[in-house]
Amino acid sequence: MKNQRMPLLVVGSVAFDALETPFGKVPRTLGGAATYFSVAASFFTHVQLVGVVGDDFSKRDAGIFRGRRIDIRGLERAAGKTFFWAGRYTDDMNDRVTLVTDLNVFAAFNPQLPVTYRRTPYIFLANIHPDLQRSVLQQVERRPRLVALDTMNYWIERTPAELRETLKHTQVLMINDTETRQLATERNLLRAARRIFAMGPHTLVIKRGEHGALMVHDKWMFAVPGYPLEQVQDPTGAGDSFAGGFMGYLAGSGRVNGATLRRAMVYGSVLGSFAVERFGLDRLRTLARREIEARARRFWQLTRFSL
Amino acid sequence: MKNQRMPLLVVGSVAFDALETPFGKVPRTLGGAATYFSVAASFFTHVQLVGVVGDDFSKRDAGIFRGRRIDIRGLERAAGKTFFWAGRYTDDMNDRVTLVTDLNVFAAFNPQLPVTYRRTPYIFLANIHPDLQRSVLQQVERRPRLVALDTMNYWIERTPAELRETLKHTQVLMINDTETRQLATERNLLRAARRIFAMGPHTLVIKRGEHGALMVHDKWMFAVPGYPLEQVQDPTGAGDSFAGGFMGYLAGSGRVNGATLRRAMVYGSVLGSFAVERFGLDRLRTLARREIEARARRFWQLTRFSL
């Protein structure tokens, strides 16, 4: 049986970002988890985006989605301003300070799935309120093949019960080290993973920024190092681009098994590594599929050895 | 031509350590860079140790070297006390505070190579004054095949000229991220590596603790992730055990090329990962070669993927 490319649904933020890193300042550029995710995933499969923008979101802003396999019928337009985030990165790019978070139209966001999205087998729930994440799953008319979820300390601390409920319907959890430890209330990552498996997911993907990513599965583990880059201009969107490459590859391959999950980790790392090379979406905008394949091979060279 | 196992010389500290981690306290246990290094390397080849101990160093203490391929003719016994170090690790094991450093007999250490050590082709200069490191090289009667060096912020800051001089005679530099950036006065690790290559070494091994290790070579790179462990009791000696596994494997294989350097990174990671499982040298003491091979295969499983 030939594997079919499957569509991929994402719900999350579409935003304008003001960014400040040691390499420069950008007062307003398109961002948001669902944006980075969609662009990254669209290299591999058809993406269906669910999100909300304000009336300041222009045709030109929407240009990022055109000419790509991104369906924006689920991108609602509401009266008011688009979600705005401003942040500054420290010298080593490993810490960031949030300067402004204006939720704007995102505050009343209530994701609605267009009819054509309701039988989509691959779903990514980007970092939003766990009740909204779950409401997306409730609108799905066929049991999805794979649900992956991102979250953050804010929801782990403030909506633990809601998050636990949503995790019951999630197979892949994609978070960072700190969030893993916090969610599991356990310092050791392997023991933390087992606690998280008891909550629902069978796979934990721990994102570690410049140190790569670790996948912990019930029966096995897989680690990808960070790709050593000569130039890191802006880490914004790295995690969401990673998630987009990861889920995009899986949906595009139409198969979830040990081999495709490992390859998904590599493609996730490839997309994340490209995303940080320029400000905002600038690098992903011009990225070509052959560059993705070339960097995937570089990952192979970076990690291969024989015993 | 069959490759011959080559002997390996190490110069560095032999010490008593007082250790405090979230898992317990040990008031006095054998430690020191040259000790961890020798024990780790002795699984792969014959090791010649150069160091100094005081008259408080008992026959029982020397037991760690017996029954292993470790030659201690170069371990000088001086009047006074052995180097003593006391340290405490933070909750996440990533930071440590030095509580006591009593150099004792180490203060007047002047490494002397026994005649039988002077034609040894593989040399590891553990973290000591760069002038002492160089004095070892000056006593060598045949150009060594490979010289590797460890150093730290203390020498980078206080003896930069002496360190630069010693680096001219070094092929492999093994330090951490922070030391790399500090030595090269460059934040980006790849650009830092190029500056370091201009100082002498052709290979830089960046040790990253729980995040693994990165090797940067003139023409290629190789990364090994940290091995996810359920139990980390004491990180002391991890870097020196890594270096011992790395250099031990290389000397034992008798060959320095792309394949053996990659494998050396894996064996270094294996030895480092075992070292931290118990306090001090406790885990390496009972370690068997078949456990080393089994974990090397686990590293392979942890990192393998196909495109």
Short mmCIF file of N, CA and C in Angstrom, two decimals, chain A residues 23 91-92 94 177 181 187-191 194 208 210-211 214-215 221-232 259 262-263 266-267 293 296-307, chain B residues 23 91-92 94 177 181 187-191 194 208 210-211 214-215 221-232 259 262-263 266-267 293 296-307:
data_model
loop_
_atom_site.label_atom_id
_atom_site.label_comp_id
_atom_site.label_asym_id
_atom_site.label_seq_id
_atom_site.Cartn_x
_atom_site.Cartn_y
_atom_site.Cartn_z
N PHE A 23 21.69 41.39 16.99
CA PHE A 23 21.95 41.64 15.57
C PHE A 23 21.06 42.71 14.95
N ASP A 91 22.32 38.55 25.18
CA ASP A 91 23.51 38.40 24.36
C ASP A 91 23.72 36.99 23.83
N ASP A 92 23.47 35.97 24.65
CA ASP A 92 23.74 34.60 24.20
C ASP A 92 22.52 33.99 23.54
N ASN A 94 19.99 32.83 24.54
CA ASN A 94 19.31 31.73 25.23
C ASN A 94 18.17 32.19 26.14
N ASP A 177 12.83 21.48 28.19
CA ASP A 177 13.29 20.79 29.42
C ASP A 177 12.55 21.28 30.65
N ARG A 181 10.00 19.24 33.20
CA ARG A 181 10.22 19.06 34.64
C ARG A 181 9.06 19.64 35.45
N ARG A 187 12.60 16.16 38.35
CA ARG A 187 13.79 16.76 37.73
C ARG A 187 14.40 15.88 36.64
N ASN A 188 14.40 14.58 36.86
CA ASN A 188 15.03 13.70 35.87
C ASN A 188 14.13 13.55 34.64
N LEU A 189 14.69 13.80 33.47
CA LEU A 189 13.86 13.84 32.26
C LEU A 189 13.24 12.49 31.91
N LEU A 190 13.95 11.41 32.16
CA LEU A 190 13.38 10.10 31.81
C LEU A 190 12.25 9.72 32.75
N ARG A 191 12.44 10.01 34.04
CA ARG A 191 11.35 9.74 34.97
C ARG A 191 10.18 10.69 34.70
N ARG A 194 8.08 9.36 31.85
CA ARG A 194 7.15 8.29 32.24
C ARG A 194 5.90 8.84 32.91
N ARG A 208 15.37 21.65 22.95
CA ARG A 208 16.46 22.20 23.77
C ARG A 208 17.21 23.32 23.08
N GLU A 210 19.55 25.51 21.12
CA GLU A 210 20.83 25.26 20.44
C GLU A 210 21.41 23.88 20.75
N HIS A 211 20.85 23.20 21.78
CA HIS A 211 21.34 21.87 22.12
C HIS A 211 20.55 20.76 21.45
N LEU A 214 15.33 16.01 21.99
CA LEU A 214 15.34 14.62 22.46
C LEU A 214 13.92 14.08 22.38
N MET A 215 13.76 12.93 21.73
CA MET A 215 12.46 12.28 21.71
C MET A 215 12.50 11.09 22.66
N MET A 221 14.48 5.93 22.54
CA MET A 221 14.79 7.36 22.56
C MET A 221 15.53 7.72 21.28
N PHE A 222 15.45 8.99 20.93
CA PHE A 222 16.20 9.46 19.77
C PHE A 222 16.62 10.91 20.04
N ALA A 223 17.87 11.20 19.77
CA ALA A 223 18.37 12.55 20.03
C ALA A 223 18.97 13.16 18.76
N VAL A 224 18.68 14.42 18.52
CA VAL A 224 19.31 15.17 17.43
C VAL A 224 20.05 16.34 18.05
N PRO A 225 21.31 16.52 17.70
CA PRO A 225 22.02 17.69 18.23
C PRO A 225 21.54 18.97 17.57
N GLY A 226 21.84 20.09 18.18
CA GLY A 226 21.58 21.36 17.52
C GLY A 226 22.52 21.48 16.32
N TYR A 227 22.06 22.14 15.27
CA TYR A 227 22.92 22.30 14.10
C TYR A 227 23.83 23.51 14.34
N PRO A 228 25.15 23.31 14.31
CA PRO A 228 26.04 24.44 14.56
C PRO A 228 25.95 25.45 13.42
N LEU A 229 25.56 26.66 13.75
CA LEU A 229 25.35 27.70 12.74
C LEU A 229 26.36 28.82 12.93
N GLU A 230 26.78 29.39 11.82
CA GLU A 230 27.69 30.53 11.90
C GLU A 230 26.94 31.80 12.26
N GLN A 231 25.66 31.79 11.96
CA GLN A 231 24.89 33.02 12.10
C GLN A 231 23.53 32.71 12.72
N VAL A 232 23.27 33.23 13.90
CA VAL A 232 21.95 33.13 14.50
C VAL A 232 21.49 34.55 14.77
N ALA A 259 10.82 4.83 12.26
CA ALA A 259 11.66 5.44 11.22
C ALA A 259 11.16 6.84 10.85
N ARG A 262 11.79 9.40 13.75
CA ARG A 262 13.18 9.83 13.79
C ARG A 262 13.45 10.85 12.68
N ARG A 263 12.97 10.54 11.49
CA ARG A 263 13.18 11.46 10.37
C ARG A 263 12.45 12.79 10.63
N VAL A 266 14.56 15.01 12.59
CA VAL A 266 15.61 15.63 11.78
C VAL A 266 15.04 16.80 10.97
N TYR A 267 13.90 16.57 10.30
CA TYR A 267 13.32 17.66 9.50
C TYR A 267 12.86 18.81 10.40
N GLU A 293 16.62 19.45 2.01
CA GLU A 293 17.21 18.12 1.83
C GLU A 293 18.72 18.15 2.06
N ALA A 296 19.34 18.31 5.75
CA ALA A 296 19.05 17.00 6.37
C ALA A 296 20.25 16.08 6.19
N ARG A 297 20.86 16.11 5.01
CA ARG A 297 22.06 15.29 4.79
C ARG A 297 23.22 15.77 5.65
N ARG A 298 23.30 17.07 5.89
CA ARG A 298 24.34 17.60 6.78
C ARG A 298 24.13 17.08 8.21
N PHE A 299 22.87 16.98 8.62
CA PHE A 299 22.57 16.40 9.93
C PHE A 299 23.06 14.96 9.99
N TRP A 300 22.88 14.27 8.87
CA TRP A 300 23.32 12.88 8.83
C TRP A 300 24.84 12.80 8.98
N GLN A 301 25.54 13.67 8.25
CA GLN A 301 27.01 13.70 8.35
C GLN A 301 27.46 14.11 9.75
N LEU A 302 26.71 15.00 10.35
CA LEU A 302 27.05 15.52 11.68
C LEU A 302 26.97 14.45 12.76
N THR A 303 26.14 13.44 12.54
CA THR A 303 25.84 12.48 13.61
C THR A 303 26.26 11.04 13.30
N ARG A 304 26.64 10.75 12.06
CA ARG A 304 26.90 9.35 11.71
C ARG A 304 28.23 8.86 12.30
N PHE A 305 28.22 7.63 12.72
CA PHE A 305 29.45 6.95 13.12
C PHE A 305 29.19 5.46 13.03
N SER A 306 30.28 4.68 12.96
CA SER A 306 30.13 3.23 12.96
C SER A 306 30.92 2.68 14.14
N LEU A 307 30.49 1.57 14.66
CA LEU A 307 31.21 0.98 15.80
C LEU A 307 32.08 -0.18 15.33
N PHE B 23 22.26 14.29 45.99
CA PHE B 23 22.10 12.88 46.31
C PHE B 23 22.93 12.42 47.50
N ASP B 91 21.17 22.20 42.54
CA ASP B 91 20.06 21.26 42.32
C ASP B 91 20.05 20.62 40.95
N ASP B 92 20.32 21.39 39.91
CA ASP B 92 20.23 20.84 38.56
C ASP B 92 21.57 20.27 38.09
N ASN B 94 24.12 21.44 37.10
CA ASN B 94 24.83 22.12 36.02
C ASN B 94 25.84 23.15 36.53
N ASP B 177 31.95 25.06 26.24
CA ASP B 177 31.45 26.18 25.43
C ASP B 177 32.03 27.52 25.90
N ARG B 181 34.52 30.16 23.93
CA ARG B 181 34.20 31.57 23.63
C ARG B 181 35.21 32.51 24.25
N ARG B 187 31.77 34.86 20.27
CA ARG B 187 30.60 34.17 20.81
C ARG B 187 30.18 32.96 19.97
N ASN B 188 30.28 33.10 18.64
CA ASN B 188 29.83 32.00 17.78
C ASN B 188 30.85 30.86 17.81
N LEU B 189 30.38 29.66 18.08
CA LEU B 189 31.30 28.54 18.28
C LEU B 189 32.07 28.16 17.02
N LEU B 190 31.46 28.28 15.86
CA LEU B 190 32.17 27.91 14.63
C LEU B 190 33.26 28.93 14.30
N ARG B 191 32.92 30.20 14.49
CA ARG B 191 33.95 31.22 14.25
C ARG B 191 35.03 31.12 15.33
N ARG B 194 37.50 28.43 14.38
CA ARG B 194 38.48 28.84 13.36
C ARG B 194 39.62 29.65 13.98
N ARG B 208 29.89 19.62 26.55
CA ARG B 208 28.69 20.36 26.93
C ARG B 208 27.89 19.68 28.03
N GLU B 210 25.53 17.63 30.11
CA GLU B 210 24.35 16.82 29.80
C GLU B 210 23.90 16.99 28.35
N HIS B 211 24.42 18.02 27.67
CA HIS B 211 24.04 18.24 26.28
C HIS B 211 24.98 17.57 25.28
N LEU B 214 30.56 18.33 21.01
CA LEU B 214 30.66 18.70 19.59
C LEU B 214 32.12 18.72 19.20
N MET B 215 32.45 18.04 18.11
CA MET B 215 33.81 18.09 17.59
C MET B 215 33.81 18.96 16.33
N MET B 221 32.34 18.32 11.04
CA MET B 221 31.90 18.41 12.42
C MET B 221 31.24 17.09 12.80
N PHE B 222 31.22 16.83 14.10
CA PHE B 222 30.56 15.64 14.59
C PHE B 222 29.98 15.95 15.97
N ALA B 223 28.73 15.58 16.17
CA ALA B 223 28.07 15.87 17.45
C ALA B 223 27.54 14.59 18.07
N VAL B 224 27.73 14.45 19.36
CA VAL B 224 27.13 13.35 20.13
C VAL B 224 26.22 13.99 21.17
N PRO B 225 24.99 13.50 21.28
CA PRO B 225 24.12 14.05 22.33
C PRO B 225 24.54 13.51 23.69
N GLY B 226 24.08 14.16 24.73
CA GLY B 226 24.26 13.60 26.07
C GLY B 226 23.43 12.34 26.18
N TYR B 227 23.91 11.37 26.96
CA TYR B 227 23.15 10.14 27.12
C TYR B 227 22.11 10.36 28.22
N PRO B 228 20.83 10.18 27.88
CA PRO B 228 19.82 10.43 28.92
C PRO B 228 19.91 9.36 30.02
N LEU B 229 20.15 9.80 31.23
CA LEU B 229 20.34 8.88 32.35
C LEU B 229 19.21 9.03 33.36
N GLU B 230 18.84 7.93 33.98
CA GLU B 230 17.82 7.98 35.03
C GLU B 230 18.40 8.49 36.33
N GLN B 231 19.71 8.32 36.46
CA GLN B 231 20.35 8.61 37.73
C GLN B 231 21.66 9.34 37.49
N VAL B 232 21.77 10.56 37.97
CA VAL B 232 23.03 11.29 37.94
C VAL B 232 23.33 11.68 39.37
N ALA B 259 37.01 8.41 10.99
CA ALA B 259 36.21 7.34 11.61
C ALA B 259 36.60 7.11 13.06
N ARG B 262 35.48 10.07 15.33
CA ARG B 262 34.05 10.00 15.64
C ARG B 262 33.79 8.95 16.71
N ARG B 263 34.40 7.78 16.53
CA ARG B 263 34.20 6.71 17.50
C ARG B 263 34.77 7.13 18.87
N VAL B 266 32.29 9.00 20.75
CA VAL B 266 31.26 8.13 21.33
C VAL B 266 31.79 7.44 22.59
N TYR B 267 33.00 6.88 22.51
CA TYR B 267 33.54 6.21 23.70
C TYR B 267 33.81 7.22 24.83
N GLU B 293 30.78 -1.44 25.70
CA GLU B 293 30.33 -1.75 24.33
C GLU B 293 28.82 -1.67 24.21
N ALA B 296 27.84 1.93 24.06
CA ALA B 296 28.21 2.50 22.75
C ALA B 296 27.12 2.15 21.72
N ARG B 297 26.62 0.93 21.78
CA ARG B 297 25.53 0.55 20.87
C ARG B 297 24.26 1.32 21.19
N ARG B 298 24.03 1.61 22.47
CA ARG B 298 22.86 2.43 22.83
C ARG B 298 23.00 3.84 22.25
N PHE B 299 24.22 4.36 22.22
CA PHE B 299 24.45 5.66 21.58
C PHE B 299 24.11 5.59 20.09
N TRP B 300 24.45 4.46 19.50
CA TRP B 300 24.16 4.30 18.08
C TRP B 300 22.64 4.29 17.86
N GLN B 301 21.94 3.54 18.70
CA GLN B 301 20.47 3.50 18.59
C GLN B 301 19.85 4.87 18.86
N LEU B 302 20.47 5.59 19.79
CA LEU B 302 19.95 6.91 20.18
C LEU B 302 20.04 7.93 19.06
N THR B 303 20.98 7.72 18.13
CA THR B 303 21.27 8.76 17.13
C THR B 303 21.03 8.33 15.68
N ARG B 304 20.78 7.03 15.44
CA ARG B 304 20.69 6.58 14.06
C ARG B 304 19.38 6.99 13.41
N PHE B 305 19.46 7.35 12.15
CA PHE B 305 18.27 7.58 11.34
C PHE B 305 18.67 7.44 9.89
N SER B 306 17.68 7.23 9.03
CA SER B 306 17.96 7.15 7.60
C SER B 306 17.12 8.22 6.92
N LEU B 307 17.60 8.71 5.81
CA LEU B 307 16.84 9.74 5.09
C LEU B 307 16.10 9.13 3.91
#
